Amino acid sequence: EMEAKYTRKMQALRDEMDLRRKTEIHELEERKNTQISELMGNHEGAFGAIKNYYNDITAKNLTLINLLKEQVEDLKKKEAVLEKEKADVLLQNKGLTEPLQEAQELVAELQKKLVHYYRDKEALMNSKAHLKITQKELKDLQWEHEVLEQRFKQVQAERDELYQKFTKAINEVQQKTGFKNLLLERKLQGLLSVLEQKEVELSEVVAASNLAPSALSMVSHKLEDVLSSKNATIQDLQLQLARVCKAHNDMLQTFEAKLTAFGIPLDNLGFQPLSFPFPGQ
């Protein structure tokens, strides 16, 4: 009974389980069919969108290809034109090669001239600076020249004044010394004449008196004393004459040295200064 009971329960449970399984399977199939329908719908929409997208791309690509073909043809035409222009430019370049070479040589020469120009410009600036210094030195020299000219005029005036004074002094000294020398010479000649006369008179007196030798010796001694005194006087006069002549000659030498120092020729005096010889010369 229990086995039959449990067999019935087992069968009922199987039936229930089969029913549930069938129900679930049916629900699963419905859900699967629904999902399949949705997926198919989604896929068809996506396929249509993709188809439209690629159709648009294809159309655009075809349009672009056509446009690019046209551009390629235009570029080929332009390339042909450029090739022709290139050939023309090459011909022009061949024709311009020689002028270009000449222009390059001219540029090189001008660059050299430019270097010389900068060098000459710098030298000119240095010359201007040196010229300014030289002009300043010239002004200083001109000022010194004016000062020296004024001093030269002053020295000339002093020289002329000194020349006049020397001329006047030397004339006076020549007159004085000449007159004094003449007096001294006349005095000396007079004394010599007196001496000769006294000697003659003494001889006559001695011859006429017939004096004794002792008296004659005394008279001779006195006469010798007188003669010694006269000789001393003569020597003094000769010394005075020598001093005057030396002073005169020294003054002439000093005067000539001053004239030489001032650059005055000795011939400009207008007369020849006399230098007196010393006694005994």
mmCIF file of C-alpha atoms in Angstrom:
data_model
loop_
_atom_site.group_PDB
_atom_site.id
_atom_site.type_symbol
_atom_site.label_atom_id
_atom_site.label_comp_id
_atom_site.label_asym_id
_atom_site.label_seq_id
_atom_site.Cartn_x
_atom_site.Cartn_y
_atom_site.Cartn_z
ATOM 1 C CA GLU A 1 0.000 0.000 0.000
ATOM 2 C CA MET A 2 2.787 2.332 0.972
ATOM 3 C CA GLU A 3 4.640 1.371 -2.200
ATOM 4 C CA ALA A 4 1.471 1.920 -4.261
ATOM 5 C CA LYS A 5 0.894 5.193 -2.333
ATOM 6 C CA TYR A 6 4.363 6.429 -3.003
ATOM 7 C CA THR A 7 4.168 5.192 -6.557
ATOM 8 C CA ARG A 8 1.011 7.270 -7.056
ATOM 9 C CA LYS A 9 2.712 10.242 -5.407
ATOM 10 C CA MET A 10 5.786 9.673 -7.561
ATOM 11 C CA GLN A 11 3.625 9.533 -10.675
ATOM 12 C CA ALA A 12 1.674 12.615 -9.639
ATOM 13 C CA LEU A 13 4.933 14.417 -8.896
ATOM 14 C CA ARG A 14 6.249 13.333 -12.294
ATOM 15 C CA ASP A 15 3.193 14.557 -14.034
ATOM 16 C CA GLU A 16 3.367 17.829 -12.142
ATOM 17 C CA MET A 17 7.040 18.149 -12.890
ATOM 18 C CA ASP A 18 6.465 17.319 -16.575
ATOM 19 C CA LEU A 19 3.706 19.865 -16.728
ATOM 20 C CA ARG A 20 5.894 22.480 -15.060
ATOM 21 C CA ARG A 21 8.753 21.565 -17.383
ATOM 22 C CA LYS A 22 6.550 21.839 -20.412
ATOM 23 C CA THR A 23 5.188 25.125 -19.145
ATOM 24 C CA GLU A 24 8.658 26.491 -18.525
ATOM 25 C CA ILE A 25 9.830 25.170 -21.869
ATOM 26 C CA HIS A 26 6.900 26.850 -23.538
ATOM 27 C CA GLU A 27 7.641 30.082 -21.694
ATOM 28 C CA LEU A 28 11.298 29.793 -22.618
ATOM 29 C CA GLU A 29 10.401 29.195 -26.255
ATOM 30 C CA GLU A 30 8.086 32.180 -26.218
ATOM 31 C CA ARG A 31 10.742 34.358 -24.624
ATOM 32 C CA LYS A 32 13.312 32.962 -27.047
ATOM 33 C CA ASN A 33 11.017 33.636 -29.996
ATOM 34 C CA THR A 34 10.342 37.110 -28.650
ATOM 35 C CA GLN A 35 14.054 37.773 -28.253
ATOM 36 C CA ILE A 36 14.735 36.298 -31.675
ATOM 37 C CA SER A 37 12.056 38.512 -33.144
ATOM 38 C CA GLU A 38 13.504 41.530 -31.331
ATOM 39 C CA LEU A 39 17.050 40.605 -32.372
ATOM 40 C CA MET A 40 15.947 40.070 -35.951
ATOM 41 C CA GLY A 41 14.174 43.390 -35.905
ATOM 42 C CA ASN A 42 17.192 45.071 -34.342
ATOM 43 C CA HIS A 43 19.478 43.326 -36.790
ATOM 44 C CA GLU A 44 17.350 44.319 -39.724
ATOM 45 C CA GLY A 45 17.305 47.936 -38.501
ATOM 46 C CA ALA A 46 21.031 47.886 -37.907
ATOM 47 C CA PHE A 47 21.612 46.226 -41.253
ATOM 48 C CA GLY A 48 19.456 48.806 -42.954
ATOM 49 C CA ALA A 49 21.320 51.598 -41.164
ATOM 50 C CA ILE A 50 24.658 50.029 -42.044
ATOM 51 C CA LYS A 51 23.463 49.461 -45.593
ATOM 52 C CA ASN A 52 22.362 53.084 -45.852
ATOM 53 C CA TYR A 53 25.610 54.227 -44.230
ATOM 54 C CA TYR A 54 27.763 52.245 -46.626
ATOM 55 C CA ASN A 55 25.559 53.255 -49.520
ATOM 56 C CA ASP A 56 26.122 56.888 -48.543
ATOM 57 C CA ILE A 57 29.854 56.223 -48.182
ATOM 58 C CA THR A 58 29.932 54.484 -51.524
ATOM 59 C CA ALA A 59 28.071 57.365 -53.143
ATOM 60 C CA LYS A 60 30.344 59.857 -51.487
ATOM 61 C CA ASN A 61 33.393 57.839 -52.486
ATOM 62 C CA LEU A 62 32.165 57.676 -56.059
ATOM 63 C CA THR A 63 31.584 61.409 -56.033
ATOM 64 C CA LEU A 64 35.026 61.915 -54.469
ATOM 65 C CA ILE A 65 36.589 59.571 -57.000
ATOM 66 C CA ASN A 66 35.002 61.499 -59.823
ATOM 67 C CA LEU A 67 36.145 64.745 -58.251
ATOM 68 C CA LEU A 68 39.639 63.382 -57.736
ATOM 69 C CA LYS A 69 39.673 62.175 -61.330
ATOM 70 C CA GLU A 70 38.793 65.679 -62.424
ATOM 71 C CA GLN A 71 41.456 67.094 -60.087
ATOM 72 C CA VAL A 72 43.990 64.592 -61.433
ATOM 73 C CA GLU A 73 43.161 65.679 -64.964
ATOM 74 C CA ASP A 74 43.494 69.324 -63.880
ATOM 75 C CA LEU A 75 46.781 68.503 -62.146
ATOM 76 C CA LYS A 76 48.016 66.707 -65.262
ATOM 77 C CA LYS A 77 47.116 69.769 -67.299
ATOM 78 C CA LYS A 78 48.808 72.006 -64.742
ATOM 79 C CA GLU A 79 51.789 69.645 -64.698
ATOM 80 C CA ALA A 80 52.029 69.941 -68.463
ATOM 81 C CA VAL A 81 51.815 73.716 -68.181
ATOM 82 C CA LEU A 82 54.404 73.666 -65.389
ATOM 83 C CA GLU A 83 56.675 71.433 -67.428
ATOM 84 C CA LYS A 84 56.425 73.909 -70.255
ATOM 85 C CA GLU A 85 57.058 76.777 -67.871
ATOM 86 C CA LYS A 86 59.926 74.778 -66.369
ATOM 87 C CA ALA A 87 61.461 74.387 -69.819
ATOM 88 C CA ASP A 88 61.004 78.122 -70.399
ATOM 89 C CA VAL A 89 62.512 78.890 -66.976
ATOM 90 C CA LEU A 90 65.464 76.596 -67.690
ATOM 91 C CA LEU A 91 66.031 78.446 -70.939
ATOM 92 C CA GLN A 92 65.775 81.746 -69.078
ATOM 93 C CA ASN A 93 68.159 80.434 -66.404
ATOM 94 C CA LYS A 94 70.637 79.482 -69.089
ATOM 95 C CA GLY A 95 70.286 82.971 -70.484
ATOM 96 C CA LEU A 96 70.623 84.524 -67.003
ATOM 97 C CA THR A 97 73.633 82.439 -65.899
ATOM 98 C CA GLU A 98 76.160 84.829 -67.399
ATOM 99 C CA PRO A 99 74.444 87.999 -66.025
ATOM 100 C CA LEU A 100 74.135 86.211 -62.673
ATOM 101 C CA GLN A 101 77.845 85.459 -62.679
ATOM 102 C CA GLU A 102 78.569 89.063 -63.583
ATOM 103 C CA ALA A 103 76.192 90.214 -60.825
ATOM 104 C CA GLN A 104 77.939 87.908 -58.323
ATOM 105 C CA GLU A 105 81.324 89.287 -59.357
ATOM 106 C CA LEU A 106 79.892 92.788 -59.026
ATOM 107 C CA VAL A 107 78.533 91.915 -55.571
ATOM 108 C CA ALA A 108 81.948 90.558 -54.523
ATOM 109 C CA GLU A 109 83.616 93.722 -55.800
ATOM 110 C CA LEU A 110 81.044 95.875 -54.019
ATOM 111 C CA GLN A 111 81.607 93.910 -50.815
ATOM 112 C CA LYS A 112 85.337 94.584 -51.128
ATOM 113 C CA LYS A 113 84.568 98.259 -51.727
ATOM 114 C CA LEU A 114 82.262 98.166 -48.702
ATOM 115 C CA VAL A 115 85.089 96.776 -46.573
ATOM 116 C CA HIS A 116 87.390 99.509 -47.930
ATOM 117 C CA TYR A 117 84.610 102.026 -47.282
ATOM 118 C CA TYR A 118 84.332 101.030 -43.628
ATOM 119 C CA ARG A 119 88.113 101.069 -43.365
ATOM 120 C CA ASP A 120 88.293 104.490 -45.042
ATOM 121 C CA LYS A 121 85.439 105.698 -42.849
ATOM 122 C CA GLU A 122 87.295 104.623 -39.729
ATOM 123 C CA ALA A 123 90.472 106.225 -41.060
ATOM 124 C CA LEU A 124 88.485 109.395 -41.812
ATOM 125 C CA MET A 125 87.126 109.438 -38.250
ATOM 126 C CA ASN A 126 90.647 108.975 -36.912
ATOM 127 C CA SER A 127 91.879 111.720 -39.248
ATOM 128 C CA LYS A 128 89.095 114.041 -38.059
ATOM 129 C CA ALA A 129 90.028 113.354 -34.438
ATOM 130 C CA HIS A 130 93.696 113.931 -35.280
ATOM 131 C CA LEU A 131 92.698 117.076 -37.185
ATOM 132 C CA LYS A 132 90.854 118.402 -34.130
ATOM 133 C CA ILE A 133 93.937 117.737 -32.003
ATOM 134 C CA THR A 134 96.130 119.353 -34.669
ATOM 135 C CA GLN A 135 93.806 122.366 -34.899
ATOM 136 C CA LYS A 136 93.953 122.738 -31.123
ATOM 137 C CA GLU A 137 97.740 122.471 -31.255
ATOM 138 C CA LEU A 138 97.721 124.990 -34.140
ATOM 139 C CA LYS A 139 95.646 127.419 -32.070
ATOM 140 C CA ASP A 140 98.034 126.955 -29.150
ATOM 141 C CA LEU A 141 100.995 127.487 -31.487
ATOM 142 C CA GLN A 142 99.331 130.568 -33.008
ATOM 143 C CA TRP A 143 98.767 131.952 -29.526
ATOM 144 C CA GLU A 144 102.383 131.163 -28.623
ATOM 145 C CA HIS A 145 103.443 132.731 -31.932
ATOM 146 C CA GLU A 146 101.544 135.917 -31.111
ATOM 147 C CA VAL A 147 103.084 135.957 -27.644
ATOM 148 C CA LEU A 148 106.534 135.365 -29.154
ATOM 149 C CA GLU A 149 105.918 138.075 -31.758
ATOM 150 C CA GLN A 150 105.029 140.521 -29.006
ATOM 151 C CA ARG A 151 108.099 139.457 -27.071
ATOM 152 C CA PHE A 152 110.155 139.693 -30.277
ATOM 153 C CA LYS A 153 108.893 143.210 -30.898
ATOM 154 C CA GLN A 154 109.671 144.075 -27.295
ATOM 155 C CA VAL A 155 113.154 142.512 -27.638
ATOM 156 C CA GLN A 156 113.648 144.378 -30.939
ATOM 157 C CA ALA A 157 112.716 147.625 -29.217
ATOM 158 C CA GLU A 158 115.088 146.804 -26.372
ATOM 159 C CA ARG A 159 117.759 145.814 -28.917
ATOM 160 C CA ASP A 160 117.324 149.064 -30.825
ATOM 161 C CA GLU A 161 117.426 151.028 -27.598
ATOM 162 C CA LEU A 162 120.459 149.057 -26.442
ATOM 163 C CA TYR A 163 122.050 149.491 -29.864
ATOM 164 C CA GLN A 164 121.566 153.247 -29.673
ATOM 165 C CA LYS A 165 122.919 153.287 -26.125
ATOM 166 C CA PHE A 166 125.928 151.175 -27.123
ATOM 167 C CA THR A 167 126.582 153.302 -30.183
ATOM 168 C CA LYS A 168 126.391 156.459 -28.110
ATOM 169 C CA ALA A 169 128.489 154.919 -25.335
ATOM 170 C CA ILE A 170 131.141 153.607 -27.681
ATOM 171 C CA ASN A 171 131.388 156.971 -29.428
ATOM 172 C CA GLU A 172 131.753 158.697 -26.083
ATOM 173 C CA VAL A 173 134.282 156.136 -24.879
ATOM 174 C CA GLN A 174 136.223 156.381 -28.134
ATOM 175 C CA GLN A 175 136.265 160.165 -27.856
ATOM 176 C CA LYS A 176 137.249 160.066 -24.186
ATOM 177 C CA THR A 177 139.877 157.336 -24.606
ATOM 178 C CA GLY A 178 141.231 158.921 -27.773
ATOM 179 C CA PHE A 179 141.456 162.287 -26.088
ATOM 180 C CA LYS A 180 142.970 160.775 -22.942
ATOM 181 C CA ASN A 181 145.437 158.700 -24.955
ATOM 182 C CA LEU A 182 146.382 161.786 -26.916
ATOM 183 C CA LEU A 183 146.938 163.733 -23.690
ATOM 184 C CA LEU A 184 148.955 160.914 -22.200
ATOM 185 C CA GLU A 185 151.072 160.571 -25.347
ATOM 186 C CA ARG A 186 151.643 164.326 -25.493
ATOM 187 C CA LYS A 187 152.476 164.367 -21.801
ATOM 188 C CA LEU A 188 154.847 161.442 -22.291
ATOM 189 C CA GLN A 189 156.505 163.111 -25.286
ATOM 190 C CA GLY A 190 156.821 166.321 -23.273
ATOM 191 C CA LEU A 191 158.417 164.478 -20.404
ATOM 192 C CA LEU A 192 160.810 162.688 -22.764
ATOM 193 C CA SER A 193 161.730 166.032 -24.348
ATOM 194 C CA VAL A 194 162.243 167.539 -20.922
ATOM 195 C CA LEU A 195 164.349 164.535 -19.932
ATOM 196 C CA GLU A 196 166.487 164.843 -23.025
ATOM 197 C CA GLN A 197 166.856 168.568 -22.443
ATOM 198 C CA LYS A 198 167.784 167.996 -18.806
ATOM 199 C CA GLU A 199 170.327 165.379 -19.800
ATOM 200 C CA VAL A 200 171.869 167.801 -22.298
ATOM 201 C CA GLU A 201 171.896 170.563 -19.739
ATOM 202 C CA LEU A 202 173.382 168.251 -17.169
ATOM 203 C CA SER A 203 176.112 167.219 -19.556
ATOM 204 C CA GLU A 204 176.877 170.837 -20.330
ATOM 205 C CA VAL A 205 176.908 171.711 -16.645
ATOM 206 C CA VAL A 206 179.175 168.802 -15.809
ATOM 207 C CA ALA A 207 181.538 169.686 -18.653
ATOM 208 C CA ALA A 208 181.624 173.337 -17.715
ATOM 209 C CA SER A 209 181.925 172.953 -13.947
ATOM 210 C CA ASN A 210 184.905 170.640 -13.801
ATOM 211 C CA LEU A 211 183.546 169.149 -10.579
ATOM 212 C CA ALA A 212 185.406 166.712 -8.445
ATOM 213 C CA PRO A 213 184.623 163.068 -8.881
ATOM 214 C CA SER A 214 182.880 162.902 -5.474
ATOM 215 C CA ALA A 215 180.702 165.879 -6.283
ATOM 216 C CA LEU A 216 180.102 164.450 -9.718
ATOM 217 C CA SER A 217 179.122 161.153 -8.103
ATOM 218 C CA MET A 218 176.704 162.975 -5.793
ATOM 219 C CA VAL A 219 175.214 164.863 -8.665
ATOM 220 C CA SER A 220 174.966 161.624 -10.643
ATOM 221 C CA HIS A 221 173.196 159.960 -7.751
ATOM 222 C CA LYS A 222 170.739 162.810 -7.490
ATOM 223 C CA LEU A 223 170.289 162.778 -11.216
ATOM 224 C CA GLU A 224 169.654 159.030 -11.084
ATOM 225 C CA ASP A 225 167.089 159.588 -8.338
ATOM 226 C CA VAL A 226 165.365 162.210 -10.458
ATOM 227 C CA LEU A 227 165.518 159.889 -13.453
ATOM 228 C CA SER A 228 164.146 157.000 -11.373
ATOM 229 C CA SER A 229 161.284 159.203 -10.210
ATOM 230 C CA LYS A 230 160.571 160.244 -13.789
ATOM 231 C CA ASN A 231 160.795 156.666 -14.980
ATOM 232 C CA ALA A 232 158.330 155.621 -12.261
ATOM 233 C CA THR A 233 156.009 158.405 -13.411
ATOM 234 C CA ILE A 234 156.386 157.195 -17.002
ATOM 235 C CA GLN A 235 155.627 153.623 -15.943
ATOM 236 C CA ASP A 236 152.567 154.798 -14.034
ATOM 237 C CA LEU A 237 151.367 156.681 -17.083
ATOM 238 C CA GLN A 238 152.002 153.629 -19.274
ATOM 239 C CA LEU A 239 150.047 151.437 -16.837
ATOM 240 C CA GLN A 240 147.154 153.910 -16.861
ATOM 241 C CA LEU A 241 147.265 153.929 -20.670
ATOM 242 C CA ALA A 242 147.246 150.110 -20.723
ATOM 243 C CA ARG A 243 144.258 149.997 -18.346
ATOM 244 C CA VAL A 244 142.310 152.452 -20.483
ATOM 245 C CA CYS A 245 143.130 150.510 -23.679
ATOM 246 C CA LYS A 246 142.120 147.192 -22.051
ATOM 247 C CA ALA A 247 138.817 148.630 -20.781
ATOM 248 C CA HIS A 248 138.148 150.025 -24.260
ATOM 249 C CA ASN A 249 138.912 146.698 -25.941
ATOM 250 C CA ASP A 250 136.829 144.749 -23.348
ATOM 251 C CA MET A 251 133.910 147.076 -23.987
ATOM 252 C CA LEU A 252 134.259 146.502 -27.754
ATOM 253 C CA GLN A 253 134.272 142.703 -27.253
ATOM 254 C CA THR A 254 131.191 142.889 -24.992
ATOM 255 C CA PHE A 255 129.419 145.098 -27.506
ATOM 256 C CA GLU A 256 130.237 142.740 -30.391
ATOM 257 C CA ALA A 257 129.026 139.735 -28.312
ATOM 258 C CA LYS A 258 125.716 141.512 -27.573
ATOM 259 C CA LEU A 259 125.258 142.370 -31.262
ATOM 260 C CA THR A 260 125.916 138.726 -32.201
ATOM 261 C CA ALA A 261 123.482 137.510 -29.503
ATOM 262 C CA PHE A 262 120.745 139.803 -30.892
ATOM 263 C CA GLY A 263 121.505 138.716 -34.469
ATOM 264 C CA ILE A 264 122.781 142.132 -35.636
ATOM 265 C CA PRO A 265 125.618 142.003 -38.181
ATOM 266 C CA LEU A 266 128.684 144.027 -37.214
ATOM 267 C CA ASP A 267 128.554 145.747 -40.608
ATOM 268 C CA ASN A 268 125.328 147.556 -39.587
ATOM 269 C CA LEU A 269 127.205 149.842 -37.173
ATOM 270 C CA GLY A 270 128.069 152.338 -39.862
ATOM 271 C CA PHE A 271 131.649 152.723 -38.613
ATOM 272 C CA GLN A 272 134.641 150.542 -37.741
ATOM 273 C CA PRO A 273 135.386 150.418 -33.992
ATOM 274 C CA LEU A 274 139.084 151.046 -33.185
ATOM 275 C CA SER A 275 140.869 148.719 -30.797
ATOM 276 C CA PHE A 276 143.936 150.360 -29.238
ATOM 277 C CA PRO A 277 147.175 148.370 -29.025
ATOM 278 C CA PHE A 278 148.737 147.913 -25.647
ATOM 279 C CA PRO A 279 152.003 149.709 -24.975
ATOM 280 C CA GLY A 280 154.926 147.787 -26.257
ATOM 281 C CA GLN A 281 152.853 146.054 -29.039
#
